[in-house]
């Protein structure tokens, strides 16, 4: 299994617009072969010193894929190209961590 943490930082005030596009794309991603989990998450309110906050313009997509091949197919999927085109002017940056279980 492959774990992915995708940290997305939007341009100021654009997080909800990008999350709307993410939600619209979600059914297509969940239908992909090898997709085990694909969920967006934002800072928990009131966590205090337990967390290093992402901030109001960032979110994380927590992903699990059956294999690297499934992840590669996801990255090349037409619906992901459409999502990227729709959100490219709203995103300031992203960091993708591809991980193996320890």
PDB file of N, CA and C in Angstrom:
ATOM      1  N   UNK A   1       0.841  -1.180   0.000  1.00  0.00           N
ATOM      2  CA  UNK A   1       0.000   0.000   0.000  1.00  0.00           C
ATOM      3  C   UNK A   1       0.885   1.242   0.000  1.00  0.00           C
ATOM      4  N   UNK A   2       0.392   2.273  -0.656  1.00  0.00           N
ATOM      5  CA  UNK A   2       1.075   3.560  -0.742  1.00  0.00           C
ATOM      6  C   UNK A   2       0.222   4.598  -0.007  1.00  0.00           C
ATOM      7  N   UNK A   3       0.857   5.393   0.822  1.00  0.00           N
ATOM      8  CA  UNK A   3       0.197   6.507   1.500  1.00  0.00           C
ATOM      9  C   UNK A   3       0.672   7.800   0.839  1.00  0.00           C
ATOM     10  N   UNK A   4      -0.232   8.749   0.699  1.00  0.00           N
ATOM     11  CA  UNK A   4       0.119  10.046   0.140  1.00  0.00           C
ATOM     12  C   UNK A   4      -0.474  11.128   1.028  1.00  0.00           C
ATOM     13  N   UNK A   5       0.337  12.119   1.338  1.00  0.00           N
ATOM     14  CA  UNK A   5      -0.123  13.346   1.982  1.00  0.00           C
ATOM     15  C   UNK A   5       0.145  14.469   0.998  1.00  0.00           C
ATOM     16  N   UNK A   6      -0.916  15.054   0.496  1.00  0.00           N
ATOM     17  CA  UNK A   6      -0.797  16.163  -0.451  1.00  0.00           C
ATOM     18  C   UNK A   6      -1.203  17.436   0.288  1.00  0.00           C
ATOM     19  N   UNK A   7      -0.256  18.315   0.509  1.00  0.00           N
ATOM     20  CA  UNK A   7      -0.509  19.567   1.226  1.00  0.00           C
ATOM     21  C   UNK A   7      -0.689  20.662   0.180  1.00  0.00           C
ATOM     22  N   UNK A   8      -1.903  21.189   0.130  1.00  0.00           N
ATOM     23  CA  UNK A   8      -2.265  22.175  -0.878  1.00  0.00           C
ATOM     24  C   UNK A   8      -2.392  23.543  -0.207  1.00  0.00           C
ATOM     25  N   UNK A   9      -1.700  24.526  -0.742  1.00  0.00           N
ATOM     26  CA  UNK A   9      -1.822  25.902  -0.262  1.00  0.00           C
ATOM     27  C   UNK A   9      -2.417  26.727  -1.387  1.00  0.00           C
ATOM     28  N   UNK A  10      -3.546  27.346  -1.084  1.00  0.00           N
ATOM     29  CA  UNK A  10      -4.225  28.152  -2.092  1.00  0.00           C
ATOM     30  C   UNK A  10      -3.776  29.602  -1.989  1.00  0.00           C
ATOM     31  N   UNK A  11      -4.089  30.353  -2.990  1.00  0.00           N
ATOM     32  CA  UNK A  11      -3.907  31.797  -2.905  1.00  0.00           C
ATOM     33  C   UNK A  11      -4.871  32.310  -1.837  1.00  0.00           C
ATOM     34  N   UNK A  12      -4.563  33.446  -1.216  1.00  0.00           N
ATOM     35  CA  UNK A  12      -5.388  33.933  -0.111  1.00  0.00           C
ATOM     36  C   UNK A  12      -6.886  33.960  -0.433  1.00  0.00           C
ATOM     37  N   UNK A  13      -7.645  33.343   0.468  1.00  0.00           N
ATOM     38  CA  UNK A  13      -9.090  33.341   0.347  1.00  0.00           C
ATOM     39  C   UNK A  13      -9.675  32.369  -0.661  1.00  0.00           C
ATOM     40  N   UNK A  14      -8.850  31.502  -1.261  1.00  0.00           N
ATOM     41  CA  UNK A  14      -9.328  30.617  -2.324  1.00  0.00           C
ATOM     42  C   UNK A  14      -9.518  29.160  -1.888  1.00  0.00           C
ATOM     43  N   UNK A  15      -9.293  28.860  -0.603  1.00  0.00           N
ATOM     44  CA  UNK A  15      -9.375  27.459  -0.172  1.00  0.00           C
ATOM     45  C   UNK A  15     -10.744  26.854  -0.472  1.00  0.00           C
ATOM     46  N   UNK A  16     -11.817  27.546  -0.161  1.00  0.00           N
ATOM     47  CA  UNK A  16     -13.152  26.965  -0.357  1.00  0.00           C
ATOM     48  C   UNK A  16     -13.439  26.718  -1.836  1.00  0.00           C
ATOM     49  N   UNK A  17     -12.968  27.587  -2.713  1.00  0.00           N
ATOM     50  CA  UNK A  17     -13.161  27.378  -4.153  1.00  0.00           C
ATOM     51  C   UNK A  17     -12.418  26.126  -4.624  1.00  0.00           C
ATOM     52  N   UNK A  18     -11.207  25.922  -4.129  1.00  0.00           N
ATOM     53  CA  UNK A  18     -10.446  24.727  -4.510  1.00  0.00           C
ATOM     54  C   UNK A  18     -11.097  23.486  -3.902  1.00  0.00           C
ATOM     55  N   UNK A  19     -11.558  23.581  -2.657  1.00  0.00           N
ATOM     56  CA  UNK A  19     -12.246  22.445  -2.051  1.00  0.00           C
ATOM     57  C   UNK A  19     -13.535  22.105  -2.799  1.00  0.00           C
ATOM     58  N   UNK A  20     -14.232  23.095  -3.322  1.00  0.00           N
ATOM     59  CA  UNK A  20     -15.427  22.819  -4.128  1.00  0.00           C
ATOM     60  C   UNK A  20     -15.059  22.010  -5.373  1.00  0.00           C
ATOM     61  N   UNK A  21     -13.970  22.374  -6.029  1.00  0.00           N
ATOM     62  CA  UNK A  21     -13.509  21.627  -7.206  1.00  0.00           C
ATOM     63  C   UNK A  21     -13.064  20.225  -6.803  1.00  0.00           C
ATOM     64  N   UNK A  22     -12.378  20.112  -5.654  1.00  0.00           N
ATOM     65  CA  UNK A  22     -11.976  18.805  -5.125  1.00  0.00           C
ATOM     66  C   UNK A  22     -13.209  17.923  -4.912  1.00  0.00           C
ATOM     67  N   UNK A  23     -14.231  18.472  -4.253  1.00  0.00           N
ATOM     68  CA  UNK A  23     -15.446  17.694  -3.968  1.00  0.00           C
ATOM     69  C   UNK A  23     -16.150  17.252  -5.251  1.00  0.00           C
ATOM     70  N   UNK A  24     -16.155  18.101  -6.253  1.00  0.00           N
ATOM     71  CA  UNK A  24     -16.774  17.743  -7.531  1.00  0.00           C
ATOM     72  C   UNK A  24     -16.017  16.601  -8.215  1.00  0.00           C
ATOM     73  N   UNK A  25     -14.712  16.537  -8.002  1.00  0.00           N
ATOM     74  CA  UNK A  25     -13.857  15.523  -8.613  1.00  0.00           C
ATOM     75  C   UNK A  25     -13.826  14.229  -7.803  1.00  0.00           C
ATOM     76  N   UNK A  26     -14.221  14.293  -6.556  1.00  0.00           N
ATOM     77  CA  UNK A  26     -14.078  13.173  -5.627  1.00  0.00           C
ATOM     78  C   UNK A  26     -14.715  11.873  -6.110  1.00  0.00           C
ATOM     79  N   UNK A  27     -15.944  11.857  -6.613  1.00  0.00           N
ATOM     80  CA  UNK A  27     -16.514  10.577  -7.059  1.00  0.00           C
ATOM     81  C   UNK A  27     -15.674   9.878  -8.129  1.00  0.00           C
ATOM     82  N   UNK A  28     -15.111  10.637  -9.046  1.00  0.00           N
ATOM     83  CA  UNK A  28     -14.272  10.039 -10.092  1.00  0.00           C
ATOM     84  C   UNK A  28     -13.019   9.420  -9.492  1.00  0.00           C
ATOM     85  N   UNK A  29     -12.422  10.099  -8.513  1.00  0.00           N
ATOM     86  CA  UNK A  29     -11.209   9.559  -7.875  1.00  0.00           C
ATOM     87  C   UNK A  29     -11.537   8.295  -7.097  1.00  0.00           C
ATOM     88  N   UNK A  30     -12.607   8.331  -6.306  1.00  0.00           N
ATOM     89  CA  UNK A  30     -12.967   7.165  -5.502  1.00  0.00           C
ATOM     90  C   UNK A  30     -13.311   5.956  -6.371  1.00  0.00           C
ATOM     91  N   UNK A  31     -13.710   6.182  -7.612  1.00  0.00           N
ATOM     92  CA  UNK A  31     -14.030   5.091  -8.533  1.00  0.00           C
ATOM     93  C   UNK A  31     -12.793   4.500  -9.206  1.00  0.00           C
ATOM     94  N   UNK A  32     -11.645   5.141  -9.046  1.00  0.00           N
ATOM     95  CA  UNK A  32     -10.424   4.647  -9.686  1.00  0.00           C
ATOM     96  C   UNK A  32     -10.003   3.315  -9.082  1.00  0.00           C
ATOM     97  N   UNK A  33      -9.491   2.445  -9.953  1.00  0.00           N
ATOM     98  CA  UNK A  33      -8.961   1.170  -9.480  1.00  0.00           C
ATOM     99  C   UNK A  33      -7.759   1.425  -8.571  1.00  0.00           C
ATOM    100  N   UNK A  34      -7.762   0.808  -7.422  1.00  0.00           N
ATOM    101  CA  UNK A  34      -6.649   0.938  -6.488  1.00  0.00           C
ATOM    102  C   UNK A  34      -6.784   2.061  -5.493  1.00  0.00           C
ATOM    103  N   UNK A  35      -7.853   2.867  -5.578  1.00  0.00           N
ATOM    104  CA  UNK A  35      -8.069   3.929  -4.599  1.00  0.00           C
ATOM    105  C   UNK A  35      -8.680   3.328  -3.342  1.00  0.00           C
ATOM    106  N   UNK A  36      -7.991   3.475  -2.242  1.00  0.00           N
ATOM    107  CA  UNK A  36      -8.460   2.959  -0.952  1.00  0.00           C
ATOM    108  C   UNK A  36      -9.045   4.087  -0.113  1.00  0.00           C
ATOM    109  N   UNK A  37      -8.401   5.229  -0.146  1.00  0.00           N
ATOM    110  CA  UNK A  37      -8.863   6.389   0.633  1.00  0.00           C
ATOM    111  C   UNK A  37      -8.417   7.656  -0.071  1.00  0.00           C
ATOM    112  N   UNK A  38      -9.278   8.684  -0.026  1.00  0.00           N
ATOM    113  CA  UNK A  38      -8.950   9.968  -0.654  1.00  0.00           C
ATOM    114  C   UNK A  38      -9.826  11.009   0.026  1.00  0.00           C
ATOM    115  N   UNK A  39      -9.297  11.656   1.058  1.00  0.00           N
ATOM    116  CA  UNK A  39     -10.107  12.591   1.820  1.00  0.00           C
ATOM    117  C   UNK A  39      -9.364  13.866   2.152  1.00  0.00           C
ATOM    118  N   UNK A  40     -10.082  14.978   2.077  1.00  0.00           N
ATOM    119  CA  UNK A  40      -9.499  16.285   2.410  1.00  0.00           C
ATOM    120  C   UNK A  40      -9.682  16.558   3.897  1.00  0.00           C
ATOM    121  N   UNK A  41      -8.726  17.283   4.478  1.00  0.00           N
ATOM    122  CA  UNK A  41      -8.785  17.643   5.891  1.00  0.00           C
ATOM    123  C   UNK A  41      -8.214  19.050   6.076  1.00  0.00           C
ATOM    124  N   UNK A  42      -8.801  19.780   7.029  1.00  0.00           N
ATOM    125  CA  UNK A  42      -8.342  21.124   7.392  1.00  0.00           C
ATOM    126  C   UNK A  42      -8.014  21.135   8.879  1.00  0.00           C
ATOM    127  N   UNK A  43      -7.423  22.226   9.335  1.00  0.00           N
ATOM    128  CA  UNK A  43      -7.060  22.352  10.742  1.00  0.00           C
ATOM    129  C   UNK A  43      -8.256  22.114  11.651  1.00  0.00           C
ATOM    130  N   UNK A  44      -8.035  21.373  12.723  1.00  0.00           N
ATOM    131  CA  UNK A  44      -9.038  21.201  13.772  1.00  0.00           C
ATOM    132  C   UNK A  44      -8.996  22.424  14.675  1.00  0.00           C
ATOM    133  N   UNK A  45     -10.153  22.974  14.943  1.00  0.00           N
ATOM    134  CA  UNK A  45     -10.236  24.126  15.845  1.00  0.00           C
ATOM    135  C   UNK A  45     -10.015  23.673  17.283  1.00  0.00           C
ATOM    136  N   UNK A  46      -9.306  24.463  18.046  1.00  0.00           N
ATOM    137  CA  UNK A  46      -9.153  24.208  19.473  1.00  0.00           C
ATOM    138  C   UNK A  46      -8.166  23.127  19.846  1.00  0.00           C
ATOM    139  N   UNK A  47      -7.317  22.684  18.920  1.00  0.00           N
ATOM    140  CA  UNK A  47      -6.348  21.637  19.246  1.00  0.00           C
ATOM    141  C   UNK A  47      -5.182  22.175  20.061  1.00  0.00           C
ATOM    142  N   UNK A  48      -5.023  23.480  20.078  1.00  0.00           N
ATOM    143  CA  UNK A  48      -3.979  24.094  20.903  1.00  0.00           C
ATOM    144  C   UNK A  48      -2.587  23.661  20.515  1.00  0.00           C
ATOM    145  N   UNK A  49      -1.727  23.440  21.518  1.00  0.00           N
ATOM    146  CA  UNK A  49      -0.318  23.140  21.241  1.00  0.00           C
ATOM    147  C   UNK A  49      -0.073  21.757  20.646  1.00  0.00           C
ATOM    148  N   UNK A  50      -1.129  20.977  20.496  1.00  0.00           N
ATOM    149  CA  UNK A  50      -0.960  19.649  19.889  1.00  0.00           C
ATOM    150  C   UNK A  50      -0.663  19.716  18.401  1.00  0.00           C
ATOM    151  N   UNK A  51      -0.972  20.839  17.767  1.00  0.00           N
ATOM    152  CA  UNK A  51      -0.844  20.883  16.316  1.00  0.00           C
ATOM    153  C   UNK A  51       0.031  22.027  15.828  1.00  0.00           C
ATOM    154  N   UNK A  52       0.562  21.818  14.646  1.00  0.00           N
ATOM    155  CA  UNK A  52       1.212  22.873  13.884  1.00  0.00           C
ATOM    156  C   UNK A  52       0.206  23.232  12.792  1.00  0.00           C
ATOM    157  N   UNK A  53      -0.530  24.337  12.948  1.00  0.00           N
ATOM    158  CA  UNK A  53      -1.616  24.640  12.019  1.00  0.00           C
ATOM    159  C   UNK A  53      -1.153  24.850  10.580  1.00  0.00           C
ATOM    160  N   UNK A  54      -1.993  24.396   9.670  1.00  0.00           N
ATOM    161  CA  UNK A  54      -1.750  24.630   8.240  1.00  0.00           C
ATOM    162  C   UNK A  54      -2.097  26.061   7.863  1.00  0.00           C
ATOM    163  N   UNK A  55      -3.148  26.596   8.489  1.00  0.00           N
ATOM    164  CA  UNK A  55      -3.592  27.941   8.197  1.00  0.00           C
ATOM    165  C   UNK A  55      -4.850  27.955   7.349  1.00  0.00           C
ATOM    166  N   UNK A  56      -5.441  29.136   7.189  1.00  0.00           N
ATOM    167  CA  UNK A  56      -6.735  29.252   6.529  1.00  0.00           C
ATOM    168  C   UNK A  56      -6.716  29.058   5.020  1.00  0.00           C
ATOM    169  N   UNK A  57      -5.554  29.011   4.427  1.00  0.00           N
ATOM    170  CA  UNK A  57      -5.464  28.864   2.971  1.00  0.00           C
ATOM    171  C   UNK A  57      -4.877  27.516   2.553  1.00  0.00           C
ATOM    172  N   UNK A  58      -4.848  26.556   3.487  1.00  0.00           N
ATOM    173  CA  UNK A  58      -4.259  25.252   3.178  1.00  0.00           C
ATOM    174  C   UNK A  58      -5.175  24.117   3.611  1.00  0.00           C
ATOM    175  N   UNK A  59      -5.006  22.976   2.950  1.00  0.00           N
ATOM    176  CA  UNK A  59      -5.654  21.744   3.359  1.00  0.00           C
ATOM    177  C   UNK A  59      -4.777  20.576   2.934  1.00  0.00           C
ATOM    178  N   UNK A  60      -5.075  19.413   3.478  1.00  0.00           N
ATOM    179  CA  UNK A  60      -4.321  18.198   3.172  1.00  0.00           C
ATOM    180  C   UNK A  60      -5.275  17.188   2.551  1.00  0.00           C
ATOM    181  N   UNK A  61      -4.800  16.494   1.537  1.00  0.00           N
ATOM    182  CA  UNK A  61      -5.536  15.345   1.026  1.00  0.00           C
ATOM    183  C   UNK A  61      -4.773  14.112   1.501  1.00  0.00           C
ATOM    184  N   UNK A  62      -5.474  13.287   2.283  1.00  0.00           N
ATOM    185  CA  UNK A  62      -4.918  12.046   2.811  1.00  0.00           C
ATOM    186  C   UNK A  62      -5.358  10.932   1.868  1.00  0.00           C
ATOM    187  N   UNK A  63      -4.379  10.260   1.287  1.00  0.00           N
ATOM    188  CA  UNK A  63      -4.678   9.259   0.265  1.00  0.00           C
ATOM    189  C   UNK A  63      -4.052   7.920   0.620  1.00  0.00           C
ATOM    190  N   UNK A  64      -4.713   6.855   0.206  1.00  0.00           N
ATOM    191  CA  UNK A  64      -4.140   5.511   0.260  1.00  0.00           C
ATOM    192  C   UNK A  64      -4.433   4.849  -1.074  1.00  0.00           C
ATOM    193  N   UNK A  65      -3.389   4.256  -1.639  1.00  0.00           N
ATOM    194  CA  UNK A  65      -3.482   3.589  -2.939  1.00  0.00           C
ATOM    195  C   UNK A  65      -2.958   2.169  -2.815  1.00  0.00           C
ATOM    196  N   UNK A  66      -3.511   1.272  -3.601  1.00  0.00           N
ATOM    197  CA  UNK A  66      -3.112  -0.126  -3.533  1.00  0.00           C
ATOM    198  C   UNK A  66      -1.669  -0.343  -3.989  1.00  0.00           C
ATOM    199  N   UNK A  67      -1.182   0.529  -4.876  1.00  0.00           N
ATOM    200  CA  UNK A  67       0.170   0.355  -5.416  1.00  0.00           C
ATOM    201  C   UNK A  67       0.654   1.671  -6.024  1.00  0.00           C
ATOM    202  N   UNK A  68       1.946   1.713  -6.320  1.00  0.00           N
ATOM    203  CA  UNK A  68       2.496   2.869  -7.027  1.00  0.00           C
ATOM    204  C   UNK A  68       1.892   2.985  -8.426  1.00  0.00           C
ATOM    205  N   UNK A  69       1.614   1.850  -9.058  1.00  0.00           N
ATOM    206  CA  UNK A  69       0.993   1.897 -10.385  1.00  0.00           C
ATOM    207  C   UNK A  69      -0.382   2.551 -10.313  1.00  0.00           C
ATOM    208  N   UNK A  70      -1.156   2.245  -9.281  1.00  0.00           N
ATOM    209  CA  UNK A  70      -2.477   2.872  -9.112  1.00  0.00           C
ATOM    210  C   UNK A  70      -2.324   4.375  -8.900  1.00  0.00           C
ATOM    211  N   UNK A  71      -1.328   4.773  -8.115  1.00  0.00           N
ATOM    212  CA  UNK A  71      -1.074   6.192  -7.883  1.00  0.00           C
ATOM    213  C   UNK A  71      -0.661   6.881  -9.187  1.00  0.00           C
ATOM    214  N   UNK A  72       0.194   6.240  -9.956  1.00  0.00           N
ATOM    215  CA  UNK A  72       0.615   6.822 -11.238  1.00  0.00           C
ATOM    216  C   UNK A  72      -0.568   6.968 -12.197  1.00  0.00           C
ATOM    217  N   UNK A  73      -1.453   5.969 -12.229  1.00  0.00           N
ATOM    218  CA  UNK A  73      -2.638   6.043 -13.084  1.00  0.00           C
ATOM    219  C   UNK A  73      -3.544   7.185 -12.626  1.00  0.00           C
ATOM    220  N   UNK A  74      -3.671   7.364 -11.321  1.00  0.00           N
ATOM    221  CA  UNK A  74      -4.458   8.470 -10.769  1.00  0.00           C
ATOM    222  C   UNK A  74      -3.889   9.809 -11.247  1.00  0.00           C
ATOM    223  N   UNK A  75      -2.587   9.965 -11.130  1.00  0.00           N
ATOM    224  CA  UNK A  75      -1.947  11.226 -11.523  1.00  0.00           C
ATOM    225  C   UNK A  75      -2.146  11.528 -13.006  1.00  0.00           C
ATOM    226  N   UNK A  76      -2.282  10.487 -13.817  1.00  0.00           N
ATOM    227  CA  UNK A  76      -2.427  10.666 -15.268  1.00  0.00           C
ATOM    228  C   UNK A  76      -3.884  10.659 -15.732  1.00  0.00           C
ATOM    229  N   UNK A  77      -4.820  10.499 -14.812  1.00  0.00           N
ATOM    230  CA  UNK A  77      -6.232  10.385 -15.189  1.00  0.00           C
ATOM    231  C   UNK A  77      -6.757  11.696 -15.782  1.00  0.00           C
ATOM    232  N   UNK A  78      -7.598  11.608 -16.796  1.00  0.00           N
ATOM    233  CA  UNK A  78      -8.153  12.824 -17.415  1.00  0.00           C
ATOM    234  C   UNK A  78      -8.894  13.725 -16.429  1.00  0.00           C
ATOM    235  N   UNK A  79      -9.598  13.145 -15.469  1.00  0.00           N
ATOM    236  CA  UNK A  79     -10.319  13.989 -14.508  1.00  0.00           C
ATOM    237  C   UNK A  79      -9.357  14.745 -13.594  1.00  0.00           C
ATOM    238  N   UNK A  80      -8.156  14.212 -13.385  1.00  0.00           N
ATOM    239  CA  UNK A  80      -7.169  14.942 -12.589  1.00  0.00           C
ATOM    240  C   UNK A  80      -6.572  16.093 -13.405  1.00  0.00           C
ATOM    241  N   UNK A  81      -6.406  15.894 -14.708  1.00  0.00           N
ATOM    242  CA  UNK A  81      -5.942  16.986 -15.574  1.00  0.00           C
ATOM    243  C   UNK A  81      -6.987  18.100 -15.606  1.00  0.00           C
ATOM    244  N   UNK A  82      -8.258  17.738 -15.646  1.00  0.00           N
ATOM    245  CA  UNK A  82      -9.328  18.741 -15.651  1.00  0.00           C
ATOM    246  C   UNK A  82      -9.366  19.493 -14.322  1.00  0.00           C
ATOM    247  N   UNK A  83      -9.201  18.770 -13.203  1.00  0.00           N
ATOM    248  CA  UNK A  83      -9.153  19.405 -11.881  1.00  0.00           C
ATOM    249  C   UNK A  83      -7.975  20.374 -11.807  1.00  0.00           C
ATOM    250  N   UNK A  84      -6.821  19.958 -12.285  1.00  0.00           N
ATOM    251  CA  UNK A  84      -5.627  20.816 -12.259  1.00  0.00           C
ATOM    252  C   UNK A  84      -5.849  22.075 -13.081  1.00  0.00           C
ATOM    253  N   UNK A  85      -6.459  21.926 -14.243  1.00  0.00           N
ATOM    254  CA  UNK A  85      -6.718  23.095 -15.093  1.00  0.00           C
ATOM    255  C   UNK A  85      -7.696  24.049 -14.418  1.00  0.00           C
ATOM    256  N   UNK A  86      -8.693  23.499 -13.747  1.00  0.00           N
ATOM    257  CA  UNK A  86      -9.719  24.321 -13.095  1.00  0.00           C
ATOM    258  C   UNK A  86      -9.158  25.090 -11.899  1.00  0.00           C
ATOM    259  N   UNK A  87      -8.166  24.506 -11.219  1.00  0.00           N
ATOM    260  CA  UNK A  87      -7.674  25.101  -9.966  1.00  0.00           C
ATOM    261  C   UNK A  87      -6.305  25.767 -10.076  1.00  0.00           C
ATOM    262  N   UNK A  88      -5.633  25.660 -11.213  1.00  0.00           N
ATOM    263  CA  UNK A  88      -4.248  26.121 -11.300  1.00  0.00           C
ATOM    264  C   UNK A  88      -4.066  27.589 -10.924  1.00  0.00           C
ATOM    265  N   UNK A  89      -5.009  28.448 -11.259  1.00  0.00           N
ATOM    266  CA  UNK A  89      -4.874  29.865 -10.937  1.00  0.00           C
ATOM    267  C   UNK A  89      -5.251  30.190  -9.495  1.00  0.00           C
ATOM    268  N   UNK A  90      -5.738  29.189  -8.767  1.00  0.00           N
ATOM    269  CA  UNK A  90      -6.159  29.387  -7.373  1.00  0.00           C
ATOM    270  C   UNK A  90      -5.153  28.838  -6.377  1.00  0.00           C
ATOM    271  N   UNK A  91      -4.195  28.059  -6.865  1.00  0.00           N
ATOM    272  CA  UNK A  91      -3.250  27.367  -5.984  1.00  0.00           C
ATOM    273  C   UNK A  91      -1.900  28.080  -5.966  1.00  0.00           C
ATOM    274  N   UNK A  92      -1.406  28.317  -4.745  1.00  0.00           N
ATOM    275  CA  UNK A  92      -0.100  28.957  -4.575  1.00  0.00           C
ATOM    276  C   UNK A  92       1.019  27.922  -4.544  1.00  0.00           C
ATOM    277  N   UNK A  93       0.722  26.723  -4.073  1.00  0.00           N
ATOM    278  CA  UNK A  93       1.747  25.683  -3.999  1.00  0.00           C
ATOM    279  C   UNK A  93       1.186  24.391  -3.472  1.00  0.00           C
ATOM    280  N   UNK A  94       1.963  23.347  -3.675  1.00  0.00           N
ATOM    281  CA  UNK A  94       1.586  22.039  -3.139  1.00  0.00           C
ATOM    282  C   UNK A  94       2.837  21.228  -2.880  1.00  0.00           C
ATOM    283  N   UNK A  95       2.742  20.410  -1.868  1.00  0.00           N
ATOM    284  CA  UNK A  95       3.827  19.488  -1.513  1.00  0.00           C
ATOM    285  C   UNK A  95       3.200  18.102  -1.417  1.00  0.00           C
ATOM    286  N   UNK A  96       3.784  17.147  -2.122  1.00  0.00           N
ATOM    287  CA  UNK A  96       3.259  15.793  -2.150  1.00  0.00           C
ATOM    288  C   UNK A  96       4.270  14.856  -1.479  1.00  0.00           C
ATOM    289  N   UNK A  97       3.807  14.155  -0.460  1.00  0.00           N
ATOM    290  CA  UNK A  97       4.636  13.150   0.216  1.00  0.00           C
ATOM    291  C   UNK A  97       4.084  11.773  -0.162  1.00  0.00           C
ATOM    292  N   UNK A  98       4.894  10.940  -0.801  1.00  0.00           N
ATOM    293  CA  UNK A  98       4.529   9.571  -1.149  1.00  0.00           C
ATOM    294  C   UNK A  98       5.278   8.671  -0.188  1.00  0.00           C
ATOM    295  N   UNK A  99       4.518   7.871   0.574  1.00  0.00           N
ATOM    296  CA  UNK A  99       5.084   7.142   1.706  1.00  0.00           C
ATOM    297  C   UNK A  99       4.735   5.662   1.662  1.00  0.00           C
ATOM    298  N   UNK A 100       5.592   4.859   2.272  1.00  0.00           N
ATOM    299  CA  UNK A 100       5.347   3.440   2.473  1.00  0.00           C
ATOM    300  C   UNK A 100       5.091   3.185   3.960  1.00  0.00           C
ATOM    301  N   UNK A 101       4.265   2.194   4.295  1.00  0.00           N
ATOM    302  CA  UNK A 101       4.095   1.859   5.704  1.00  0.00           C
ATOM    303  C   UNK A 101       5.454   1.465   6.295  1.00  0.00           C
ATOM    304  N   UNK A 102       5.685   1.865   7.526  1.00  0.00           N
ATOM    305  CA  UNK A 102       6.970   1.566   8.179  1.00  0.00           C
ATOM    306  C   UNK A 102       6.908   0.228   8.891  1.00  0.00           C
TER     307      UNK A 102
END
